Every structure is written in structure tokens, then in C-alpha cells.
Short mmCIF file of C-alpha atoms and ligand atoms in Angstrom, two decimals:
data_model
loop_
_atom_site.label_atom_id
_atom_site.label_comp_id
_atom_site.label_asym_id
_atom_site.label_seq_id
_atom_site.Cartn_x
_atom_site.Cartn_y
_atom_site.Cartn_z
CA MET A 55 124.59 5.66 -42.21
CA LYS A 56 121.32 7.58 -42.21
CA ALA A 57 119.99 10.20 -44.62
CA ILE A 58 117.41 12.93 -44.39
CA LEU A 59 115.94 14.93 -47.27
CA VAL A 60 114.03 18.14 -46.55
CA ILE A 61 112.06 19.73 -49.40
CA ALA A 62 110.59 23.16 -48.69
CA ASP A 63 107.89 23.61 -51.32
CA GLY A 64 108.17 26.77 -53.43
CA LEU A 65 111.32 27.79 -51.54
CA GLY A 66 113.04 29.68 -54.37
CA GLY A 67 112.32 33.31 -55.16
CA ARG A 68 113.35 36.32 -57.20
CA PRO A 69 115.20 39.51 -56.21
CA THR A 70 111.95 41.38 -56.83
CA ASP A 71 110.36 39.58 -53.86
CA THR A 72 111.60 42.03 -51.24
CA GLY A 73 113.18 44.87 -53.22
CA GLY A 74 116.55 43.38 -54.14
CA ARG A 75 116.62 40.13 -52.21
CA THR A 76 114.62 36.90 -52.41
CA CYS A 77 112.54 35.95 -49.37
CA LEU A 78 115.08 33.20 -48.67
CA GLU A 79 117.94 35.71 -48.79
CA ALA A 80 116.01 38.18 -46.63
CA ALA A 81 115.09 35.54 -44.04
CA ARG A 82 117.28 35.06 -40.97
CA THR A 83 118.40 31.42 -41.23
CA PRO A 84 121.31 30.84 -38.85
CA HIS A 85 120.97 27.03 -38.80
CA LEU A 86 120.85 26.65 -42.58
CA ASP A 87 123.77 29.08 -42.87
CA ALA A 88 125.80 26.97 -40.42
CA LEU A 89 125.01 23.82 -42.40
CA ALA A 90 126.05 25.60 -45.63
CA ALA A 91 129.33 26.59 -43.99
CA GLY A 92 129.94 22.96 -42.99
CA GLY A 93 128.73 21.42 -46.27
CA ALA A 94 128.32 22.30 -49.92
CA LEU A 95 125.77 24.21 -52.01
CA GLY A 96 124.61 24.07 -55.60
CA LEU A 97 121.65 24.98 -57.77
CA VAL A 98 119.21 22.33 -58.91
CA ASP A 99 116.82 22.62 -61.84
CA PRO A 100 114.03 20.50 -60.34
CA ILE A 101 113.16 18.84 -63.67
CA GLY A 102 115.56 20.44 -66.14
CA PRO A 103 116.73 23.91 -67.23
CA GLY A 104 113.79 25.93 -68.52
CA VAL A 105 111.16 23.42 -67.43
CA ARG A 106 108.48 25.08 -65.29
CA PRO A 107 107.69 22.45 -62.66
CA GLY A 108 104.48 21.31 -61.09
CA SER A 109 104.95 20.08 -57.54
CA ASP A 110 104.16 16.47 -58.43
CA THR A 111 106.48 16.25 -61.46
CA ALA A 112 109.22 18.15 -59.58
CA HIS A 113 109.06 15.73 -56.66
CA LEU A 114 109.26 12.69 -58.96
CA SER A 115 112.34 14.22 -60.57
CA LEU A 116 114.02 15.19 -57.27
CA LEU A 117 113.39 11.65 -56.00
CA GLY A 118 115.27 10.29 -59.01
CA TYR A 119 112.56 9.47 -61.55
CA ASP A 120 111.90 10.77 -65.06
CA PRO A 121 108.50 12.50 -64.96
CA PHE A 122 108.42 12.75 -68.77
CA THR A 123 108.06 8.96 -69.03
CA LEU A 124 106.38 8.08 -65.69
CA TYR A 125 103.92 10.85 -64.94
CA THR A 126 100.29 10.01 -65.72
CA GLY A 127 98.56 12.87 -63.83
CA ARG A 128 98.03 14.25 -60.35
CA GLY A 129 94.93 12.29 -59.36
CA VAL A 130 96.75 9.06 -58.55
CA PHE A 131 99.02 10.78 -56.00
CA GLU A 132 96.01 12.46 -54.37
CA CYS A 133 94.25 9.08 -54.08
CA LEU A 134 97.35 7.36 -52.67
CA GLY A 135 98.09 10.22 -50.29
CA ILE A 136 94.55 10.25 -48.94
CA GLY A 137 94.83 6.53 -48.16
CA LEU A 138 92.88 4.90 -50.98
CA ASP A 139 94.14 1.51 -52.14
CA VAL A 140 95.06 2.25 -55.77
CA GLN A 141 95.30 -0.78 -58.04
CA ALA A 142 96.46 -1.21 -61.62
CA GLY A 143 93.68 -0.16 -63.99
CA ASP A 144 92.02 2.27 -61.56
CA VAL A 145 91.48 5.84 -62.76
CA CYS A 146 92.11 8.45 -60.06
CA PHE A 147 91.08 12.07 -59.64
CA ARG A 148 91.57 14.91 -57.24
CA ALA A 149 88.14 16.09 -56.23
CA ASN A 150 86.45 19.11 -54.67
CA PHE A 151 83.17 19.58 -52.90
CA ALA A 152 81.52 22.47 -54.72
CA THR A 153 78.30 24.46 -54.59
CA VAL A 154 76.04 24.28 -57.64
CA GLU A 155 72.62 25.70 -58.43
CA ALA A 156 70.18 23.94 -60.78
CA ARG A 157 69.10 26.28 -63.56
CA ASP A 158 67.39 25.64 -66.91
CA ALA A 159 70.71 25.28 -68.73
CA GLY A 160 72.07 22.79 -66.17
CA LEU A 161 74.09 22.89 -62.95
CA VAL A 162 75.85 26.23 -62.48
CA VAL A 163 78.92 26.28 -60.25
CA ILE A 164 78.43 28.98 -57.59
CA ASP A 165 81.48 28.19 -55.43
CA ARG A 166 84.19 25.76 -56.57
CA ARG A 167 85.20 25.16 -52.93
CA ALA A 168 81.80 25.07 -51.21
CA GLY A 169 82.82 27.94 -48.94
CA ARG A 170 85.97 26.02 -47.91
CA ILE A 171 83.74 23.71 -45.87
CA GLU A 172 85.29 22.86 -42.49
CA SER A 173 82.98 20.19 -41.03
CA GLY A 174 80.67 17.37 -42.10
CA GLN A 175 82.82 16.26 -45.04
CA ASP A 176 83.05 12.65 -43.82
CA GLU A 177 79.26 12.41 -43.54
CA LEU A 178 78.94 13.75 -47.07
CA ALA A 179 81.56 11.27 -48.29
CA ALA A 180 79.64 8.44 -46.62
CA ALA A 181 76.49 9.48 -48.49
CA LEU A 182 78.44 9.50 -51.75
CA ASN A 183 79.92 6.06 -51.14
CA LYS A 184 76.39 4.59 -50.85
CA ILE A 185 75.75 5.43 -54.52
CA ARG A 186 75.83 2.40 -56.83
CA LEU A 187 76.61 3.20 -60.46
CA GLU A 188 74.34 1.38 -62.93
CA GLU A 189 74.91 2.90 -66.33
CA VAL A 190 78.21 1.15 -67.05
CA PRO A 191 78.20 -2.45 -65.76
CA GLY A 192 81.06 -3.43 -63.47
CA VAL A 193 82.27 0.07 -62.62
CA SER A 194 82.51 1.11 -58.98
CA PHE A 195 84.08 4.09 -57.24
CA GLN A 196 85.49 5.23 -53.91
CA PHE A 197 85.40 8.81 -52.66
CA ARG A 198 87.34 10.12 -49.68
CA ALA A 199 87.34 13.61 -48.16
CA SER A 200 90.55 15.22 -46.89
CA THR A 201 91.00 18.81 -45.68
CA GLN A 202 88.32 21.45 -46.25
CA HIS A 203 86.69 21.03 -49.67
CA ARG A 204 89.38 18.62 -50.92
CA GLY A 205 89.06 14.94 -51.61
CA ALA A 206 89.91 12.17 -54.02
CA LEU A 207 87.86 9.96 -56.31
CA LEU A 208 88.87 6.54 -57.61
CA LEU A 209 87.05 4.70 -60.39
CA ARG A 210 87.47 0.91 -60.68
CA GLY A 211 86.34 -1.51 -63.36
CA GLU A 212 87.26 -3.35 -66.53
CA SER A 213 88.93 -1.34 -69.31
CA LEU A 214 88.73 2.24 -68.03
CA SER A 215 90.78 5.09 -69.48
CA ARG A 216 92.55 8.07 -67.94
CA TYR A 217 92.04 10.01 -71.16
CA VAL A 218 88.92 11.82 -70.03
CA THR A 219 88.29 15.53 -69.50
CA GLU A 220 87.19 17.08 -66.18
CA ASN A 221 83.85 18.52 -65.06
CA ASP A 222 85.42 21.57 -63.36
CA PRO A 223 84.77 24.77 -65.37
CA HIS A 224 87.39 26.57 -63.22
CA GLY A 225 85.19 29.61 -62.80
CA ALA A 226 82.20 30.57 -60.67
CA GLY A 227 78.99 31.28 -62.60
CA GLU A 228 79.82 28.70 -65.26
CA LEU A 229 78.05 25.44 -66.05
CA ALA A 230 79.59 22.28 -64.62
CA LEU A 231 81.11 20.47 -67.59
CA ARG A 232 80.31 16.96 -68.74
CA PHE A 233 83.11 14.39 -68.74
CA GLU A 234 84.16 13.48 -72.28
CA PRO A 235 86.90 11.37 -73.87
CA GLU A 236 89.94 13.55 -74.51
CA PRO A 237 90.28 14.58 -78.17
CA GLY A 238 92.14 11.82 -79.99
CA HIS A 239 91.15 9.22 -77.37
CA GLU A 240 87.50 8.58 -78.30
CA ASP A 241 87.71 4.83 -77.75
CA GLU A 242 85.38 2.44 -75.93
CA ALA A 243 87.32 2.69 -72.65
CA ALA A 244 87.24 6.50 -72.56
CA LEU A 245 83.52 6.51 -73.47
CA ARG A 246 82.78 4.03 -70.63
CA THR A 247 84.84 6.07 -68.18
CA ALA A 248 83.16 9.36 -69.14
CA ALA A 249 79.69 7.76 -68.90
CA ALA A 250 80.41 6.39 -65.42
CA LEU A 251 81.77 9.77 -64.30
CA ASN A 252 78.75 11.65 -65.64
CA GLU A 253 76.45 9.26 -63.79
CA PHE A 254 78.53 9.75 -60.62
CA ALA A 255 78.31 13.55 -60.97
CA GLU A 256 74.52 13.50 -61.42
CA ARG A 257 73.87 11.07 -58.59
CA SER A 258 76.30 12.85 -56.28
CA HIS A 259 74.24 16.02 -56.64
CA ALA A 260 71.07 14.03 -55.89
CA ALA A 261 72.70 12.43 -52.83
CA LEU A 262 74.13 15.67 -51.43
CA ARG A 263 71.38 18.18 -52.32
CA ASP A 264 69.16 17.56 -49.28
CA HIS A 265 71.76 16.00 -46.99
CA PRO A 266 71.35 17.12 -43.34
CA VAL A 267 74.87 18.63 -43.41
CA ASN A 268 73.86 20.83 -46.31
CA ARG A 269 70.48 21.73 -44.82
CA ARG A 270 72.36 22.99 -41.76
CA ARG A 271 74.80 24.90 -43.96
CA VAL A 272 72.00 26.63 -45.83
CA GLU A 273 70.27 27.51 -42.53
CA ASN A 274 73.56 29.05 -41.36
CA GLY A 275 73.92 31.04 -44.58
CA GLU A 276 76.81 28.85 -45.81
CA PRO A 277 77.05 27.51 -49.38
CA PRO A 278 75.99 23.82 -49.48
CA ALA A 279 78.56 21.22 -50.56
CA ASN A 280 76.14 19.72 -53.08
CA PHE A 281 78.38 18.63 -55.96
CA VAL A 282 81.73 16.99 -56.70
CA LEU A 283 84.18 18.43 -59.20
CA ALA A 284 86.86 15.98 -60.38
CA ARG A 285 90.05 16.65 -62.34
CA GLY A 286 93.60 15.41 -62.86
CA ALA A 287 92.63 11.96 -64.21
CA ALA A 288 95.52 9.53 -63.83
CA ASP A 289 96.18 5.83 -63.64
CA CYS A 290 98.80 4.03 -61.59
CA PRO A 291 102.29 4.87 -62.89
CA ASN A 292 104.81 2.05 -63.09
CA ILE A 293 107.43 3.39 -60.64
CA PRO A 294 110.16 1.00 -59.40
CA SER A 295 110.41 1.50 -55.64
CA ILE A 296 113.42 3.23 -54.09
CA LYS A 297 113.90 0.06 -52.04
CA SER A 298 114.20 -2.03 -55.21
CA VAL A 299 116.73 0.39 -56.74
CA TYR A 300 118.87 1.34 -53.70
CA GLY A 301 118.04 -1.38 -51.18
CA VAL A 302 117.12 1.09 -48.44
CA ARG A 303 113.88 1.71 -46.56
CA GLY A 304 112.48 5.22 -46.38
CA ALA A 305 109.68 7.12 -44.70
CA VAL A 306 107.83 10.30 -45.64
CA ILE A 307 106.56 13.02 -43.31
CA ALA A 308 104.26 15.42 -45.16
CA GLY A 309 101.03 17.22 -44.35
CA GLY A 310 99.78 17.45 -47.94
CA ALA A 311 98.16 14.37 -49.51
CA LEU A 312 99.89 14.99 -52.84
CA TYR A 313 103.39 14.65 -51.33
CA ARG A 314 102.52 11.60 -49.26
CA GLY A 315 101.07 10.15 -52.46
CA VAL A 316 104.20 10.75 -54.55
CA ALA A 317 106.38 9.22 -51.82
CA LEU A 318 104.02 6.22 -51.46
CA ALA A 319 104.16 5.69 -55.23
CA CYS A 320 107.97 5.53 -54.85
CA GLY A 321 107.65 2.92 -52.11
CA MET A 322 108.13 5.01 -48.97
CA THR A 323 106.16 4.47 -45.75
CA THR A 324 104.05 7.37 -44.47
CA ILE A 325 104.40 8.61 -40.92
CA ASP A 326 101.42 10.60 -39.67
CA VAL A 327 102.34 13.57 -37.54
CA PRO A 328 99.49 15.26 -35.64
CA GLY A 329 99.69 18.99 -36.36
CA ALA A 330 101.32 18.57 -39.79
CA THR A 331 98.69 20.45 -41.77
CA GLY A 332 100.36 21.14 -45.10
CA GLY A 333 99.79 24.86 -44.45
CA LEU A 334 101.44 27.88 -42.86
CA ASP A 335 100.16 26.79 -39.43
CA THR A 336 101.91 23.41 -39.53
CA ASP A 337 103.73 22.09 -36.45
CA LEU A 338 107.35 22.06 -37.70
CA ASP A 339 108.78 21.06 -34.35
CA ALA A 340 106.59 17.94 -34.31
CA LYS A 341 107.80 17.08 -37.82
CA ALA A 342 111.44 17.45 -36.73
CA ARG A 343 110.88 15.15 -33.74
CA ALA A 344 109.05 12.59 -35.90
CA ALA A 345 111.87 12.65 -38.48
CA ILE A 346 114.56 12.08 -35.85
CA ASP A 347 112.55 9.22 -34.32
CA ALA A 348 111.89 7.68 -37.75
CA LEU A 349 115.64 7.41 -38.42
CA ASP A 350 115.79 4.73 -35.70
CA GLU A 351 113.68 2.49 -37.90
CA PHE A 352 114.32 3.73 -41.46
CA ASP A 353 117.49 4.31 -43.52
CA TYR A 354 116.29 7.65 -44.80
CA VAL A 355 113.44 10.08 -44.16
CA PHE A 356 111.91 12.60 -46.55
CA VAL A 357 110.33 15.62 -44.85
CA HIS A 358 108.09 17.87 -46.94
CA VAL A 359 107.11 21.38 -45.80
CA LYS A 360 104.47 23.23 -47.80
CA GLY A 361 104.00 26.71 -46.28
CA ALA A 362 106.50 28.78 -48.31
CA ASP A 363 104.73 27.81 -51.54
CA ASN A 364 101.33 28.84 -50.12
CA ALA A 365 102.75 32.27 -49.21
CA GLY A 366 104.30 32.55 -52.68
CA HIS A 367 100.95 31.81 -54.35
CA ASP A 368 99.32 34.34 -51.97
CA GLN A 369 101.98 36.87 -53.10
CA ASP A 370 102.78 37.57 -49.46
CA ALA A 371 106.53 38.24 -49.10
CA ALA A 372 106.35 38.85 -45.35
CA ALA A 373 104.55 35.53 -44.77
CA LYS A 374 107.00 33.64 -46.99
CA THR A 375 110.04 35.15 -45.26
CA ALA A 376 108.55 34.48 -41.83
CA PHE A 377 107.76 30.87 -42.74
CA ILE A 378 111.31 30.27 -44.01
CA GLU A 379 112.59 31.63 -40.66
CA ARG A 380 110.26 29.18 -38.89
CA ILE A 381 111.63 26.30 -41.01
CA ASP A 382 115.12 27.31 -39.90
CA SER A 383 114.39 27.63 -36.20
CA GLU A 384 111.71 24.95 -35.67
CA LEU A 385 112.71 22.24 -38.16
CA VAL A 386 116.38 22.65 -39.09
CA GLY A 387 117.44 23.78 -35.59
CA PRO A 388 116.29 20.59 -33.84
CA LEU A 389 117.80 18.47 -36.65
CA VAL A 390 121.18 20.23 -36.27
CA GLU A 391 121.05 19.66 -32.55
CA ARG A 392 119.90 16.06 -32.44
CA LEU A 393 121.14 14.22 -35.55
CA ASP A 394 124.29 12.12 -35.30
CA TRP A 395 126.47 14.10 -37.70
CA ASN A 396 129.15 11.40 -37.87
CA ALA A 397 126.69 9.05 -39.50
CA THR A 398 124.03 11.20 -41.21
CA HIS A 399 123.80 13.03 -44.53
CA LEU A 400 121.25 15.76 -45.01
CA ALA A 401 119.98 17.45 -48.17
CA PHE A 402 117.88 20.60 -48.03
CA THR A 403 116.24 22.08 -51.12
CA GLY A 404 112.99 23.31 -52.68
CA ASP A 405 110.86 21.70 -55.39
CA HIS A 406 110.73 24.89 -57.48
CA THR A 407 110.77 28.67 -57.34
CA THR A 408 107.52 30.44 -56.40
CA PRO A 409 108.27 34.19 -56.55
CA VAL A 410 105.78 36.36 -54.69
CA ASP A 411 105.59 38.92 -57.49
CA TYR A 412 104.48 36.22 -59.93
CA GLY A 413 102.43 34.11 -57.53
CA ASP A 414 103.08 30.81 -59.29
CA HIS A 415 105.91 28.42 -60.09
CA THR A 416 108.71 29.65 -62.38
CA VAL A 417 111.67 28.06 -64.16
CA GLU A 418 114.58 29.28 -62.01
CA PRO A 419 116.71 26.64 -60.25
CA VAL A 420 116.60 26.36 -56.45
CA PRO A 421 119.44 26.17 -53.92
CA VAL A 422 120.41 22.71 -52.74
CA LEU A 423 122.54 21.95 -49.69
CA TYR A 424 124.33 18.71 -48.82
CA VAL A 425 126.08 18.19 -45.52
CA GLY A 426 127.52 15.12 -43.78
CA PRO A 427 130.75 13.16 -43.42
CA SER A 428 131.17 12.33 -47.15
CA VAL A 429 130.46 15.87 -48.41
CA ALA A 430 133.45 18.00 -49.43
CA ARG A 431 132.96 21.44 -47.89
CA ASP A 432 132.92 24.41 -50.27
CA GLU A 433 133.46 28.15 -49.69
CA THR A 434 129.79 29.04 -49.13
CA THR A 435 128.70 30.35 -45.75
CA SER A 436 125.00 31.13 -46.08
CA TYR A 437 121.97 29.43 -47.64
CA GLY A 438 120.39 31.42 -50.48
CA GLU A 439 119.97 31.62 -54.25
CA ARG A 440 123.02 33.72 -55.09
CA GLU A 441 125.32 32.02 -52.59
CA ALA A 442 124.22 28.63 -53.98
CA GLY A 443 125.26 29.84 -57.45
CA ARG A 444 128.82 30.08 -56.11
CA GLY A 445 128.66 26.65 -54.48
CA GLY A 446 130.93 23.70 -55.12
CA LEU A 447 128.17 21.47 -56.45
CA GLY A 448 127.50 23.63 -59.50
CA ARG A 449 124.18 23.27 -61.24
CA PHE A 450 122.42 19.99 -61.99
CA SER A 451 118.95 18.64 -62.81
CA GLY A 452 116.71 16.69 -60.39
CA ARG A 453 118.01 13.51 -58.66
CA VAL A 454 118.61 15.16 -55.27
CA LEU A 455 117.65 11.96 -53.42
CA PRO A 456 119.90 9.61 -55.46
CA ILE A 457 122.84 11.98 -54.83
CA LEU A 458 122.01 12.02 -51.11
CA LEU A 459 121.81 8.20 -51.00
CA GLY A 460 125.07 8.08 -52.97
CA TYR A 461 126.90 9.94 -50.19
CA SER A 462 125.87 7.07 -47.90
CA ASN A 463 127.26 4.51 -50.42
CA TRP A 464 123.83 3.15 -51.27
CA ALA A 465 123.86 3.90 -55.02
CA PRO A 466 123.99 0.84 -57.32
CA LYS A 467 126.76 0.85 -59.89
CA PHE A 468 125.73 1.41 -63.51
CA GLY A 469 127.87 -0.92 -65.65
CA SER A 470 130.73 -2.99 -64.33
ZN1 ZN B 227 105.72 22.62 -55.10
ZN1 ZN B 228 102.68 25.75 -55.75
#
């Protein structure tokens, strides 16, 4: 048996998206409709009814974990997904190159994304990684750049704390904040961590200010990437691997670092697919081919597709509908054609609803589809929110992967 889980980020929508129908309902999805006709549908509350999910917490829950007890913050998944070697005790952040201007009151954030910088980030990261922190003995850090202004920062040393605030003011024209212990956590570890972070922030500005990459940017009229904003402090969560629970080996195919990071934290192996960007321009066909190939080596594969969520945040119904149609033709189509349907179970769902009229995640459940030899077919014939509400699987919370693995008889028995 083999299993494949596809999560389309932000897939769900509201009837207000396109004047009566959700983007998913409006999209032409012949392959998903055929799978629905051959399998069964239901609605899944990614975390639980009425819980408004983040992508990281939703993924943990869909993969079978309880985010309320395990989740420590986003930063650790960003660090893992970007390829940093996260160890117990490290404190991890998601980071941004930003543009600041030195004024009398301090460093003012001019552009939180440094003009969405497109080149030179690795050179800037190399300059950062030459910094040696001195204020707090025994604390070191690693910084790595990913796409555009994005990156990850990892702090390592004795007795650090994840209970520190961020330096991102979340608005242009505002002063960069100082890192502080979170209220209620003013202990020695949080004070050490904040001190090390404040030294890093100061020295990063000194290291980047006159860097050749930034001199060129200024000459070209682009905002210099002369500061690092860090947020989402987290330490390594204690997540038992899927292998240890179910005895099966899995791989993840995802463009976005966050999703690779969540899957790595759950013990999956990452497969890099050139052209998988984590955006609307991603190469879905390449992801389909990589997933099919990976099933030769792995028991199950998790494929993450981000674009629909981006279009939802951009409040662009046409882009969201078009991307869902691309998922159907370029990802699901090749899977339908090439998977061995006598020996494969597939689940297809979203990690939450991102309606275009709201432009952010909302609490509504998302459709979930299961198909394969063990799945009892229901009466549904198309893949969409309302049709899923009539599906044979009813409505449940999270745990889409454990249910999928259960169809392949890989679930351990609870009790005797
Ligand atoms: Zn999401
Ligand atoms: Zn989102």
C-alpha cells in the first residue's frame, strides 16, 4: 500500500467569494470531481470547530498532533524548513531583511521587507554570520536567507528562553522595537536571550549598513537591506515522529519553508523540487512527478501547495479560482493518471478557509476527500464545500493523515 496526502493551503472559501459560489465551487475541477465520485467526502475542522487556524497549527493538527500541547511558535518550523540544524535548547525565529534609517530616537523601520529584495541575500547572510556576540557569554547564532526578504535566525547557548518579544513594529515609520522578556517571564534566561538578540540587532545593522550589496541597492534607488527583524520565537517542540507512531516512512514536497519545517519536525524527509516556489507561479506538474517518483521509495508522500492561500490573502477571486483549476489539471490530473489505484489511498484537503472577501483565515471547515481501495464510496460527485457537507465522512476535527494511514492498515491499535 501507498498513501498520498495533498494539502492545498487556504483552499476553503465562502459563497461571497464569487457572488454565490466559493472559488472552489466556481473552479472547473474535473479530476477532483471524478475522485469524489469514486471516493468519499467530508468536512474537516482543521484544528476544531470554531478554532481559527494558523497554517502551522493547522498542519500539526491535520498530521495528527495536538497543537494546543505541542506548538511552541512558528520560528522553529521556519528554521527547520530553511535547513538549519535545530537542537534542543535553541531558540528559533522567522526573520526579515528590512530597511531602517538612523534617527535621533533610534532606528526607524522604512520598509519591513527591504523592497522585497531579490538578489544578494546570501552575501548579506554571510556578513551577518561573521558577527560574534560578546555581551552574553556562550551564545551564538546562525542566520540563513530564503526567498526575497525572508530568512530564519537561530540562537544557541546555555539556558535561553523562547519567552521573548520581537523587534518588528509591524508598521513602516515606526521605531524598531527592543527585544524584552515576555510579561510574566522576566527570568534570567529570558533576560539573557533578549540581551543577545538586542546585540545581534545592533551589530547586524552595523554589518549590513555599508555592505557592497546595499551600496549597489542605494545607487539603484532600491531600499537597502540594512536590518534584521525577528519574530515568532520558538524552541524545539517534542513531537514523536510519524515513523515511531505508525511505522511508515514519509516524504514532504513543499515550496514554503514553513511546511517543510512542520513535516521535518514530524519526521518526514524533504524532497526538493526545482520550480516549487511556494507561490502562484509554482511548477505543479514537477511536484506531481516528484510525488509519484517518491512513492517508489517512501510509504506515503505529503504534497503541499500554497498558491490558493496567497490569492485569498490578496483578495483576488479570479486568481484563486484559476489556481485551483491549475491544481486540478497540473497536479491531480497526473496523479489520477499515474498512481496505482489498486494499492494507493489519496486524501485531498485544505489547511483552512481563506475567503477572498475577508483576506485572512476563518473558522469554517474545509472539504476533505478520501479515495482508494479501502474507502467506501458515498453519493457525492463533485469536490466543493457544499457537496462535502453531504458526504459520507461527515464532519471531524484534524487527523487527516492518521485516517489516511488507517485506510492502509498502518494505524496502531489503542488498547487491546
Ligand atoms: Zn495555511
Ligand atoms: Zn494564509
